[in-house]
């Protein structure tokens, strides 16, 4: 059985800012775009969360909730430098590291013999070393699978360390709210609750064929996760095929004009995520629209750069497919495969 760690930096961008400027530690702080440019919150510290502020919230709304909020623009080069120092600690423990973003990663420590092979003590060591060397606090989850390790890392935040032993999987998963399952968003959670399913114990009462009928191929995933089954290995090399940003609105957008007004904030978030991933080469753009009847359409187009005008044109055509109120909007890019990038570079060098 595998031993998996999921390490997650607590409010990472804000934590870097607070470490570099201790004056910011005890005041509400958020990192994000400005309100006058329809910016959104990338992350915030815990004093800000007391006011109900959270990531992906429009900055204007965050400032209404907390007028005293200190808002700083993101400094990704600085965050990336701190992330590299933390990731170096991960690799001191095991070569089997799967970074998910600047602030989190999976580690497979199944074969590690240090600390007498105890994954719990390895997690303690990671937390201590990260704090000592960078001043950043990690929350770490320990479990036999990626699915459970990720849930465990969020269980006792901030500065958490939660362990799910093989013997404890059954009781832990049975009581787990279905909204905690990977891939279950607000729409799926609402559908499950309408079926009388609140926990994984409830979900286990539904046979696989019934779940497939209601959720398609995702029904298989629901069936497995409700039983704590997740055999995904930690992938040392991950090929990212796309980067996107989306928002499910509390109130349906009535028409195309309202949808167009929401697009700049989404494009800004997309730009931030591309920056976090090192601005990889782009081969295409896409817009995703989910209407109030839960039908979803995605429209793709050519483009090597994010362009507000191009995204707006895609949105116009996508909305016309149903021409009804919208509950979710998303924008994204398709990435050039790494092999293609290398081939293009070699070709350029030969010219």
Coordinates of C-alpha atoms in Angstrom, one line a residue:
X1 CA 0.0 0.0 0.0
X2 CA 1.3 3.4 -0.9
X3 CA 2.3 6.2 1.5
X4 CA 1.3 9.5 0.0
X5 CA 1.8 13.0 1.3
X6 CA 0.0 16.1 0.0
X7 CA 1.8 19.2 1.1
X8 CA -0.1 22.5 0.7
X9 CA 1.3 26.0 1.7
X10 CA -1.2 27.9 3.8
X11 CA -2.5 31.1 1.9
X12 CA 0.8 31.0 0.0
X13 CA 1.0 34.4 -1.8
X14 CA -0.2 36.2 1.4
X15 CA 2.2 34.1 3.5
X16 CA 5.2 35.3 1.4
X17 CA 4.1 38.9 1.8
X18 CA 3.6 38.5 5.5
X19 CA 7.0 36.9 5.9
X20 CA 8.7 39.7 4.1
X21 CA 6.7 42.4 5.9
X22 CA 5.6 41.3 9.4
X23 CA 3.4 44.4 9.7
X24 CA 0.9 42.6 7.4
X25 CA 0.6 39.5 9.7
X26 CA -2.3 40.6 11.8
X27 CA -4.3 42.7 9.5
X28 CA -6.7 41.6 6.7
X29 CA -4.6 41.1 3.6
X30 CA -5.4 39.9 0.1
X31 CA -3.5 39.4 -3.1
X32 CA -5.4 40.2 -6.3
X33 CA -6.4 42.6 -9.0
X34 CA -7.7 46.0 -8.4
X35 CA -11.4 46.6 -8.1
X36 CA -11.5 49.3 -10.9
X37 CA -10.2 46.7 -13.4
X38 CA -12.8 44.1 -12.3
X39 CA -10.0 42.2 -10.5
X40 CA -10.4 39.1 -8.3
X41 CA -8.8 37.8 -5.1
X42 CA -6.1 35.2 -5.7
X43 CA -5.7 34.4 -2.0
X44 CA -6.0 36.1 1.4
X45 CA -4.8 35.6 4.9
X46 CA -6.8 34.2 7.7
X47 CA -7.7 37.6 9.3
X48 CA -9.3 38.5 5.9
X49 CA -11.2 35.2 5.8
X50 CA -13.0 36.2 9.1
X51 CA -14.9 38.7 6.9
X52 CA -15.9 36.0 4.4
X53 CA -13.3 36.9 1.8
X54 CA -12.0 34.0 -0.3
X55 CA -10.1 33.3 -3.5
X56 CA -11.9 33.9 -6.8
X57 CA -14.1 36.5 -5.1
X58 CA -14.3 39.8 -7.0
X59 CA -12.1 42.4 -5.4
X60 CA -15.0 44.9 -5.3
X61 CA -17.0 42.5 -3.2
X62 CA -14.0 41.8 -0.9
X63 CA -13.6 45.5 -0.3
X64 CA -17.3 45.9 0.5
X65 CA -17.0 43.1 3.1
X66 CA -13.9 44.6 4.6
X67 CA -13.2 48.2 3.7
X68 CA -9.9 48.1 5.7
X69 CA -8.6 45.2 3.5
X70 CA -5.0 45.7 2.4
X71 CA -4.8 44.7 -1.2
X72 CA -1.5 43.9 -2.9
X73 CA -0.8 42.9 -6.5
X74 CA 0.7 39.4 -7.1
X75 CA 4.4 39.2 -7.4
X76 CA 4.8 35.8 -9.2
X77 CA 8.6 35.9 -9.7
X78 CA 9.0 36.3 -5.9
X79 CA 6.4 33.6 -5.2
X80 CA 8.1 31.2 -7.7
X81 CA 11.5 31.7 -6.0
X82 CA 10.0 30.7 -2.6
X83 CA 8.2 27.8 -4.2
X84 CA 11.4 26.4 -5.7
X85 CA 13.1 26.5 -2.3
X86 CA 10.1 24.5 -0.8
X87 CA 10.1 22.1 -3.6
X88 CA 13.8 21.5 -3.1
X89 CA 12.9 20.2 0.4
X90 CA 10.4 17.8 -1.1
X91 CA 13.1 16.3 -3.4
X92 CA 15.4 15.9 -0.4
X93 CA 12.9 13.4 0.9
X94 CA 11.9 11.6 -2.3
X95 CA 12.3 11.9 -6.1
X96 CA 8.7 11.0 -6.5
X97 CA 7.2 14.5 -6.4
X98 CA 4.2 15.7 -8.5
X99 CA 3.9 19.5 -8.3
X100 CA 0.3 20.7 -8.8
X101 CA 1.0 24.4 -8.6
X102 CA 3.5 26.8 -6.9
X103 CA 2.0 26.0 -3.5
X104 CA 1.1 22.3 -3.4
X105 CA 2.5 18.9 -4.4
X106 CA 2.0 15.2 -4.0
X107 CA 4.9 13.1 -2.7
X108 CA 5.1 9.3 -2.8
X109 CA 7.2 8.2 0.2
X110 CA 6.4 4.5 0.1
X111 CA 10.0 3.5 -0.4
X112 CA 11.6 6.1 1.9
X113 CA 13.5 4.5 4.8
X114 CA 14.4 7.7 6.7
X115 CA 12.4 8.3 9.9
X116 CA 12.0 4.5 10.2
X117 CA 9.7 4.7 7.2
X118 CA 7.1 6.7 9.1
X119 CA 5.2 8.9 6.7
X120 CA 3.9 10.8 9.7
X121 CA 7.4 11.8 10.9
X122 CA 8.3 12.7 7.3
X123 CA 5.3 15.1 7.3
X124 CA 6.5 16.6 10.6
X125 CA 10.0 17.0 9.0
X126 CA 8.7 18.7 5.9
X127 CA 6.7 21.2 8.0
X128 CA 9.6 22.0 10.2
X129 CA 12.1 22.4 7.4
X130 CA 9.8 24.6 5.3
X131 CA 9.1 26.9 8.2
X132 CA 12.8 27.0 9.2
X133 CA 14.2 27.7 5.7
X134 CA 11.5 29.8 4.2
X135 CA 9.1 31.0 7.0
X136 CA 6.2 29.4 5.1
X137 CA 3.7 27.1 7.0
X138 CA 2.7 23.9 5.3
X139 CA -0.4 21.8 5.9
X140 CA 0.3 18.1 5.2
X141 CA -2.1 15.2 4.6
X142 CA -0.9 11.6 5.0
X143 CA -2.8 8.8 3.5
X144 CA -2.6 5.6 1.3
X145 CA -3.9 7.5 -1.8
X146 CA -3.7 10.9 -3.5
X147 CA -7.5 11.4 -3.1
X148 CA -7.4 11.0 0.7
X149 CA -4.0 12.8 1.2
X150 CA -5.4 15.9 -0.5
X151 CA -8.5 15.9 1.7
X152 CA -6.4 15.3 4.8
X153 CA -4.1 18.3 4.1
X154 CA -7.2 20.5 4.2
X155 CA -8.6 18.9 7.3
X156 CA -6.8 20.9 10.1
X157 CA -5.8 24.0 8.2
X158 CA -3.9 26.2 8.9
X159 CA -0.7 24.6 10.0
X160 CA -2.4 21.2 9.9
X161 CA -1.1 17.6 9.9
X162 CA -3.8 15.0 9.4
X163 CA -3.1 11.3 9.0
X164 CA -5.5 8.7 7.5
X165 CA -4.2 5.2 8.2
X166 CA -5.2 2.2 6.2
X167 CA -7.3 1.0 9.1
X168 CA -9.1 4.3 9.3
X169 CA -10.1 4.6 5.7
X170 CA -13.5 2.9 6.1
X171 CA -14.8 5.1 8.9
X172 CA -13.3 8.3 7.5
X173 CA -14.7 7.9 4.0
X174 CA -18.1 6.8 5.1
X175 CA -18.7 10.0 7.0
X176 CA -17.2 12.2 4.3
X177 CA -19.6 14.8 2.7
X178 CA -19.9 14.1 -1.0
X179 CA -19.0 17.8 -1.6
X180 CA -15.4 16.9 -0.6
X181 CA -15.0 14.3 -3.4
X182 CA -12.6 15.3 -6.2
X183 CA -14.5 16.5 -9.2
X184 CA -17.8 17.2 -7.4
X185 CA -18.6 20.9 -8.0
X186 CA -21.7 22.8 -6.9
X187 CA -23.9 21.5 -9.7
X188 CA -23.0 17.8 -9.0
X189 CA -23.3 18.3 -5.3
X190 CA -26.8 19.8 -5.7
X191 CA -27.8 16.9 -7.9
X192 CA -26.5 14.4 -5.3
X193 CA -28.3 16.1 -2.5
X194 CA -31.5 16.1 -4.5
X195 CA -31.0 12.3 -4.7
X196 CA -30.8 12.2 -0.9
X197 CA -27.0 11.7 -0.9
X198 CA -25.2 13.7 1.6
X199 CA -22.2 11.5 2.6
X200 CA -20.2 8.7 1.0
X201 CA -22.1 6.2 3.2
X202 CA -25.3 7.4 1.4
X203 CA -23.6 7.2 -2.0
X204 CA -22.6 3.6 -1.4
X205 CA -26.3 2.6 -1.4
X206 CA -26.5 3.4 -5.1
X207 CA -25.4 0.7 -7.6
X208 CA -22.9 1.5 -10.3
X209 CA -25.3 1.2 -13.1
X210 CA -27.6 3.8 -11.5
X211 CA -24.7 6.2 -11.1
X212 CA -23.6 5.7 -14.7
X213 CA -27.2 6.4 -15.8
X214 CA -27.3 9.7 -13.9
X215 CA -23.7 10.9 -14.2
X216 CA -22.2 9.2 -17.2
X217 CA -18.6 8.0 -16.9
X218 CA -18.2 10.2 -13.8
X219 CA -20.5 7.8 -12.1
X220 CA -17.7 5.2 -12.0
X221 CA -15.4 7.7 -10.3
X222 CA -18.1 8.5 -7.7
X223 CA -18.6 4.8 -7.1
X224 CA -14.9 4.3 -6.4
X225 CA -14.3 7.4 -4.3
X226 CA -17.2 6.6 -2.1
X227 CA -15.3 3.4 -1.2
X228 CA -11.9 5.2 -0.8
X229 CA -10.6 3.7 -4.0
X230 CA -8.0 5.7 -5.8
X231 CA -5.1 3.9 -7.6
X232 CA -3.6 7.0 -9.3
X233 CA 0.2 7.0 -8.9
X234 CA 2.2 10.1 -8.2
X235 CA 3.3 11.4 -11.6
X236 CA 6.8 12.8 -11.7
X237 CA 6.3 14.3 -15.1
X238 CA 2.9 15.8 -15.8
X239 CA 1.8 17.0 -19.2
X240 CA -0.5 19.9 -18.8
X241 CA -2.8 20.2 -21.8
X242 CA -4.8 23.3 -20.9
X243 CA -5.1 26.1 -18.4
X244 CA -8.4 27.7 -17.6
X245 CA -10.4 29.9 -15.2
X246 CA -14.1 29.8 -14.6
X247 CA -16.7 31.1 -12.2
X248 CA -20.2 29.8 -11.2
X249 CA -22.3 32.9 -10.4
X250 CA -24.6 33.2 -7.4
X251 CA -27.2 34.8 -9.7
X252 CA -27.7 33.8 -13.3
X253 CA -26.4 36.3 -15.8
X254 CA -29.5 37.4 -17.7
X255 CA -28.1 37.9 -21.2
X256 CA -25.0 38.3 -23.4
X257 CA -24.2 41.9 -22.2
X258 CA -23.9 40.7 -18.6
X259 CA -21.7 37.8 -19.7
X260 CA -19.4 40.1 -21.7
X261 CA -19.1 42.3 -18.6
X262 CA -17.8 39.3 -16.5
X263 CA -15.2 38.2 -19.0
X264 CA -12.3 40.6 -18.2
X265 CA -12.1 39.4 -14.6
X266 CA -11.9 35.8 -15.9
X267 CA -9.2 36.7 -18.4
X268 CA -7.2 38.3 -15.7
X269 CA -7.4 35.2 -13.5
X270 CA -6.4 33.1 -16.5
X271 CA -3.4 35.3 -17.0
X272 CA -2.4 34.9 -13.4
X273 CA -2.6 31.1 -13.7
X274 CA -0.5 31.1 -16.9
X275 CA 2.1 33.2 -15.1
X276 CA 2.2 30.6 -12.3
X277 CA 2.9 27.9 -14.9
X278 CA 5.7 29.8 -16.5
X279 CA 3.7 31.2 -19.5
X280 CA 3.7 28.0 -21.6
X281 CA 3.2 28.3 -25.3
X282 CA -0.4 28.4 -26.4
X283 CA -2.0 26.8 -29.5
X284 CA -5.6 27.8 -29.0
X285 CA -8.3 29.5 -27.0
X286 CA -11.7 28.4 -25.7
X287 CA -14.8 29.7 -23.9
X288 CA -17.1 27.6 -21.8
X289 CA -20.7 28.5 -21.1
X290 CA -23.1 26.7 -18.8
X291 CA -26.7 27.8 -19.1
X292 CA -29.3 27.9 -16.4
X293 CA -30.7 24.6 -17.6
X294 CA -27.3 23.0 -16.9
X295 CA -26.6 22.5 -20.6
X296 CA -22.9 23.3 -21.4
X297 CA -21.2 24.4 -24.5
X298 CA -17.5 25.0 -25.3
X299 CA -16.3 26.9 -28.3
X300 CA -12.7 26.8 -29.4
X301 CA -10.7 29.0 -31.7
X302 CA -7.1 29.6 -32.9
X303 CA -4.8 31.9 -31.1
X304 CA -1.3 32.0 -29.6
X305 CA -2.0 34.8 -27.1
X306 CA -4.8 35.5 -24.7
X307 CA -6.9 38.3 -26.3
X308 CA -9.9 40.0 -24.8
X309 CA -11.3 40.6 -28.3
X310 CA -10.9 37.0 -29.3
X311 CA -12.5 35.7 -26.2
X312 CA -15.4 38.1 -26.6
X313 CA -16.0 36.9 -30.1
X314 CA -16.0 33.2 -29.0
X315 CA -18.4 34.1 -26.1
X316 CA -20.8 35.8 -28.5
X317 CA -20.9 32.7 -30.7
X318 CA -21.1 30.3 -27.8
X319 CA -24.0 32.2 -26.1
X320 CA -26.0 32.2 -29.4
X321 CA -26.2 28.3 -29.2
X322 CA -28.8 28.6 -26.4
X323 CA -29.5 32.3 -25.9
X324 CA -30.6 31.9 -22.3
X325 CA -29.4 32.9 -18.8
X326 CA -25.9 31.7 -17.8
X327 CA -24.8 30.2 -14.5
X328 CA -21.1 29.5 -15.3
X329 CA -18.5 31.2 -17.6
X330 CA -15.0 29.9 -18.3
X331 CA -12.1 30.9 -20.4
X332 CA -9.0 28.9 -21.2
X333 CA -6.2 28.0 -23.5
X334 CA -4.9 24.8 -25.1
X335 CA -1.2 24.3 -24.7
X336 CA 1.4 23.2 -27.2
X337 CA 2.5 19.7 -26.2
X338 CA 6.0 19.6 -24.7
X339 CA 7.4 17.4 -27.5
X340 CA 6.1 19.9 -30.1
X341 CA 7.7 22.7 -28.2
X342 CA 11.1 20.9 -28.2
X343 CA 10.8 20.1 -31.9
X344 CA 10.0 23.7 -32.7
X345 CA 13.0 24.9 -30.7
X346 CA 15.3 22.5 -32.4
X347 CA 13.9 23.5 -35.8
X348 CA 14.5 27.2 -34.9
X349 CA 18.0 26.5 -33.8
X350 CA 18.8 24.8 -37.1
X351 CA 17.6 27.8 -39.2

